[in-house]
PDB file of C-alpha atoms and ligand atoms in Angstrom:
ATOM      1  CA  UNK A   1      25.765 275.061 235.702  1.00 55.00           C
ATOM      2  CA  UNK A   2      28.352 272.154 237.120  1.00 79.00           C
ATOM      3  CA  UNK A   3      28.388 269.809 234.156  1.00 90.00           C
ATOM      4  CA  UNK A   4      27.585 266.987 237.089  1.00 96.00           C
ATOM      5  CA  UNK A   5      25.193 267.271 239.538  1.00 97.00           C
ATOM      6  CA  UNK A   6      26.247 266.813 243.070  1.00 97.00           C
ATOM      7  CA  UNK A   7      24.370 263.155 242.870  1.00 97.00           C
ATOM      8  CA  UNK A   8      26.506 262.731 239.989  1.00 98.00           C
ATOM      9  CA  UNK A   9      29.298 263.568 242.106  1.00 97.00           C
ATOM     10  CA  UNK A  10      29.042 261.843 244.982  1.00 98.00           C
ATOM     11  CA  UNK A  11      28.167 258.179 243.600  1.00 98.00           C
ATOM     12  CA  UNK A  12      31.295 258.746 242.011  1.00 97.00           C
ATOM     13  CA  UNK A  13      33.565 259.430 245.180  1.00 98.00           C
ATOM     14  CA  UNK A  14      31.178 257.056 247.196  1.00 98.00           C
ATOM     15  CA  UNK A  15      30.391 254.325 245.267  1.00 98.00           C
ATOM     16  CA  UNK A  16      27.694 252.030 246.853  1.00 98.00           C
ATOM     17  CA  UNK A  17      27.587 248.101 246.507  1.00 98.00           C
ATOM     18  CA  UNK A  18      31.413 248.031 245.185  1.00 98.00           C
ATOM     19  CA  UNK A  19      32.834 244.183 245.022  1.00 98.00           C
ATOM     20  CA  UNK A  20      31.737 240.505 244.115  1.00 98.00           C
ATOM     21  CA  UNK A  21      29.389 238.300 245.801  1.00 98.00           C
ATOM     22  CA  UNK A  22      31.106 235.046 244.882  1.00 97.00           C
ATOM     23  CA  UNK A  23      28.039 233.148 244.938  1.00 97.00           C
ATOM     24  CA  UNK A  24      25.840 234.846 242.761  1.00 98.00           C
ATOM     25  CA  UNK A  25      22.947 234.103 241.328  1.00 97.00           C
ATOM     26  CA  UNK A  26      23.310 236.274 238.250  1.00 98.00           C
ATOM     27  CA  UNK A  27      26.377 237.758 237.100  1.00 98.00           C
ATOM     28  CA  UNK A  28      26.253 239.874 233.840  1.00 98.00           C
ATOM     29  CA  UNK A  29      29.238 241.832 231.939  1.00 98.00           C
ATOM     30  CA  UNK A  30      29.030 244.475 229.275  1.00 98.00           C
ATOM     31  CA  UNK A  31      31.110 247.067 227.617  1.00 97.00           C
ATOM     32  CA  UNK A  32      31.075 249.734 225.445  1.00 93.00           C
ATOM     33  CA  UNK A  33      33.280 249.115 222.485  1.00 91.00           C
ATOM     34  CA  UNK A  34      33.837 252.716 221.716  1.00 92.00           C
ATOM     35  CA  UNK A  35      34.766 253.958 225.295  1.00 94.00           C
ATOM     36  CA  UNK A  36      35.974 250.808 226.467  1.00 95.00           C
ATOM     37  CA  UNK A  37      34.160 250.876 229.962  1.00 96.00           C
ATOM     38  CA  UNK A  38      33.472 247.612 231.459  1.00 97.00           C
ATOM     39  CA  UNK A  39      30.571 246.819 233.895  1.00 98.00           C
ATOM     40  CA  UNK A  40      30.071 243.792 236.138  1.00 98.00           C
ATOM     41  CA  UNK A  41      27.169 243.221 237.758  1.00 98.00           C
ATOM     42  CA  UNK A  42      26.223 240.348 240.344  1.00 98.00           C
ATOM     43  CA  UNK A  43      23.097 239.563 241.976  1.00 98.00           C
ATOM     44  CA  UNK A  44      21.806 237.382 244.995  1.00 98.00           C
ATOM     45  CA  UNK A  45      18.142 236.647 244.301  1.00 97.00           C
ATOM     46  CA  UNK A  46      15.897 234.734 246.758  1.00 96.00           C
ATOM     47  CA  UNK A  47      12.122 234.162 246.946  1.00 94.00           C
ATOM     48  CA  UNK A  48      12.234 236.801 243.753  1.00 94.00           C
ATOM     49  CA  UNK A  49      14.065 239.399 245.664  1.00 97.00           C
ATOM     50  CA  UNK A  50      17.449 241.192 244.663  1.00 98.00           C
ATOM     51  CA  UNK A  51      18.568 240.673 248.200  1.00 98.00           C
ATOM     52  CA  UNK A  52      21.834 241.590 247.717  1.00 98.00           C
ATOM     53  CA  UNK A  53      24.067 243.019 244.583  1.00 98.00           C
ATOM     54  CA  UNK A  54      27.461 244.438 243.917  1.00 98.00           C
ATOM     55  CA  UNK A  55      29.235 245.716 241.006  1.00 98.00           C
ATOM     56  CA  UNK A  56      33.208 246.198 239.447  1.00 98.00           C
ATOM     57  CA  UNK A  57      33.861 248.972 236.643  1.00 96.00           C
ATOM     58  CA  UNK A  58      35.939 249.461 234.807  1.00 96.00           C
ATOM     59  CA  UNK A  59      35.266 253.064 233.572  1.00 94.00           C
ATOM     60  CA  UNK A  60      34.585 256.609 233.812  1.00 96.00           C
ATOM     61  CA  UNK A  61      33.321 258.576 236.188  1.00 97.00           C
ATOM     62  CA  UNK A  62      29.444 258.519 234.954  1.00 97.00           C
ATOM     63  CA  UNK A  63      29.745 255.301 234.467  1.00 98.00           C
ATOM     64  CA  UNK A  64      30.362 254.560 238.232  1.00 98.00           C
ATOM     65  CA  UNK A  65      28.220 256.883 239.600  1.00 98.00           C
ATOM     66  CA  UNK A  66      25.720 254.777 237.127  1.00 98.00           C
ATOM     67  CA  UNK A  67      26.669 251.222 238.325  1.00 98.00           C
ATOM     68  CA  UNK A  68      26.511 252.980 241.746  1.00 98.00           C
ATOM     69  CA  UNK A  69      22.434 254.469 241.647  1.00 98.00           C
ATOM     70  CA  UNK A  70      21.427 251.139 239.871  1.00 98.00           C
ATOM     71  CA  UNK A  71      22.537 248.767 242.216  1.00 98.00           C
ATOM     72  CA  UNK A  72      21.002 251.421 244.554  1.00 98.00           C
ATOM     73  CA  UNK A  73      17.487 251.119 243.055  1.00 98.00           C
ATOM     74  CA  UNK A  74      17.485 247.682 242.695  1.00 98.00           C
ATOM     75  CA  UNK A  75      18.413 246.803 246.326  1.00 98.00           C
ATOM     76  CA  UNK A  76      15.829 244.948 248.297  1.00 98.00           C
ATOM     77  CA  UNK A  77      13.351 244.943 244.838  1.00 98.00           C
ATOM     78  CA  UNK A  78      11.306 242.566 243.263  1.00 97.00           C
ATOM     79  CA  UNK A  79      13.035 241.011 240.426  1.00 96.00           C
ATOM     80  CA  UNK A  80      10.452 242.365 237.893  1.00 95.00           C
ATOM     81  CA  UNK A  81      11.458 245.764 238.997  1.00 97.00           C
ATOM     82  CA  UNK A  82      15.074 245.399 238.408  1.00 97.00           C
ATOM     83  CA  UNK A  83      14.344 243.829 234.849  1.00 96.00           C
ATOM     84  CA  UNK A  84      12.469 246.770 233.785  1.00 96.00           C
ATOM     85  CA  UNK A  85      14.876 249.702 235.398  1.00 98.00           C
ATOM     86  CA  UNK A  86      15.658 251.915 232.405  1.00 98.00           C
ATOM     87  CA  UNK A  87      19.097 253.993 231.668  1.00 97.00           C
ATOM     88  CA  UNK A  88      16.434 257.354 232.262  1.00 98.00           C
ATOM     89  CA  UNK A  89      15.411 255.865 235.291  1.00 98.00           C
ATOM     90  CA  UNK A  90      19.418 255.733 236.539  1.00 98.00           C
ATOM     91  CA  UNK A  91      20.236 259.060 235.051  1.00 98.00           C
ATOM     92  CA  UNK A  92      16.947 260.443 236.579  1.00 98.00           C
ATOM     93  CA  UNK A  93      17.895 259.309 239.749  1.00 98.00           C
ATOM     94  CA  UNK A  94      21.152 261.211 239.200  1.00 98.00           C
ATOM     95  CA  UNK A  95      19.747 264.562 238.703  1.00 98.00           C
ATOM     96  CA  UNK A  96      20.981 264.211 234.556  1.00 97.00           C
ATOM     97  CA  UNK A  97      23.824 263.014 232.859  1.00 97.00           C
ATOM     98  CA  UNK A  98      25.592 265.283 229.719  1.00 95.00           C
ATOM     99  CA  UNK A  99      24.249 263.978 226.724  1.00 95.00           C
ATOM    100  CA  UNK A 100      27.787 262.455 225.422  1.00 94.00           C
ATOM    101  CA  UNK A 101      27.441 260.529 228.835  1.00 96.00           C
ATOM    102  CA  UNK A 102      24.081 258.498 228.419  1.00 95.00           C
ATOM    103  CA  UNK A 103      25.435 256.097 227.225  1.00 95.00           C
ATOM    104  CA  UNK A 104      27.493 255.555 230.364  1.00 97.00           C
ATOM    105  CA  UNK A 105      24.031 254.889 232.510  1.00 97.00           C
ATOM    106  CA  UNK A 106      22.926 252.196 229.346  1.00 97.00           C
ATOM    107  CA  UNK A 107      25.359 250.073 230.509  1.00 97.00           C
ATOM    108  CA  UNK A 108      23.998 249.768 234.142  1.00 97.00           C
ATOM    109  CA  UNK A 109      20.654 248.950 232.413  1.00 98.00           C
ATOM    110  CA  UNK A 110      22.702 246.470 229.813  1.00 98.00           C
ATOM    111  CA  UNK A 111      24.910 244.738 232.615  1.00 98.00           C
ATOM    112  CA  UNK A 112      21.980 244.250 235.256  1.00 98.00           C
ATOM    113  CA  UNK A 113      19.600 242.923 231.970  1.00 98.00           C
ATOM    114  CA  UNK A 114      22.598 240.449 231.190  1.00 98.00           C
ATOM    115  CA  UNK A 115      22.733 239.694 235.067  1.00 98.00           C
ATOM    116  CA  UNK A 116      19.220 238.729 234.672  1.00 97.00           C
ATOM    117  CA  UNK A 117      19.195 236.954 231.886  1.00 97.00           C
ATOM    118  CA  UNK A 118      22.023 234.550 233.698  1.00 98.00           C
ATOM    119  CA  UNK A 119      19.958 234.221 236.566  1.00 97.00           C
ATOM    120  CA  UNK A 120      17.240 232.678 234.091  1.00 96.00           C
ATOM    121  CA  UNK A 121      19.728 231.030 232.542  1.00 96.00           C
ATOM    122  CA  UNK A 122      20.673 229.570 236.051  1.00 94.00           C
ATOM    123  CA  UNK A 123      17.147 228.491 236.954  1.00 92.00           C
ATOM    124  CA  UNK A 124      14.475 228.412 234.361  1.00 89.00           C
ATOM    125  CA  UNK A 125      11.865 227.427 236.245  1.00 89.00           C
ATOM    126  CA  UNK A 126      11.849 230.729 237.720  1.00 87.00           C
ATOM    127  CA  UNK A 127      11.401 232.989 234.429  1.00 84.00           C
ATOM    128  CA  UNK A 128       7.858 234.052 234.280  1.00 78.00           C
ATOM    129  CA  UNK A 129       5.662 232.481 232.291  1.00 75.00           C
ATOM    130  CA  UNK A 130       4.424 234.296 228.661  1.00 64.00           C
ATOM    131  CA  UNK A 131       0.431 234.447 229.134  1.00 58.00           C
TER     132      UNK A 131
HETATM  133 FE1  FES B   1      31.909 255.056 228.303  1.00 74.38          FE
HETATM  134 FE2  FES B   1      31.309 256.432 230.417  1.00 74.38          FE
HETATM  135  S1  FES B   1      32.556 257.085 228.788  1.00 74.38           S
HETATM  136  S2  FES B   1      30.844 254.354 230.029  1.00 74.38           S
END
């Protein structure tokens, strides 16, 4: 078996949503101190709707094709959805990762959380209330 699917694969030669939207809503940054891959991710976020988001890394190939399927499945989402999209969800959607490459689809899940959190940051009124 390939050690990356074809999913893999192609995110990685055709990155989706690559860039800056210089008037985000909700940027967030993370790395991974041991590899050390950057991810960027910015959002555009109206009426609780990721309307729009890009991303830059800075890293290897999974780790693309990672930024590349999140962005993906957060597209056109509510909000809520985005802040609960898990790194098994991305590597799901990418038929597998290797094992020594999970952690490369835990920072899509880190930089869009830290995205998030910015937004909230950005305009607390909007985080949802605790019951
Ligand atoms: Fe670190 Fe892929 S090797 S993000």
């Amino acid at each position: 078996m390939a050690l990356y699917s074809e999913k893999v694969m192609d995110h990685f030669r055709n990155p989706r949503n690559v860039g800056v939207i210089e008037d985000a809503d909700g940027v967030g940054e993370v790395g991974n101190a041991k590899c050390g891959d950057i991810m960027k991710i910015y959002l555009k976020i109206d009426d609780d709707i990721v309307t729009d988001v890009k991303f830059e890394t800075f890293g290897c190939g999974s780790a693309i094709a990672s930024s590349s399927m999140a962005t993906e499945l957060i597209k056109g989402r509510p909000v809520s959805e985005a802040l609960s999209l898990t790194n098994q969800a991305v590597a799901e959607a990418l038929d597998g990762l290797p094992p020594h490459k999970i952690h490369c689809s835990v920072l899509a899940e880190e930089a869009i959380k830290n995205a998030l959190d910015d937004y909230y940051a950005k305009h607390p009124e909007k985080k949802p209330q605790a019951e």
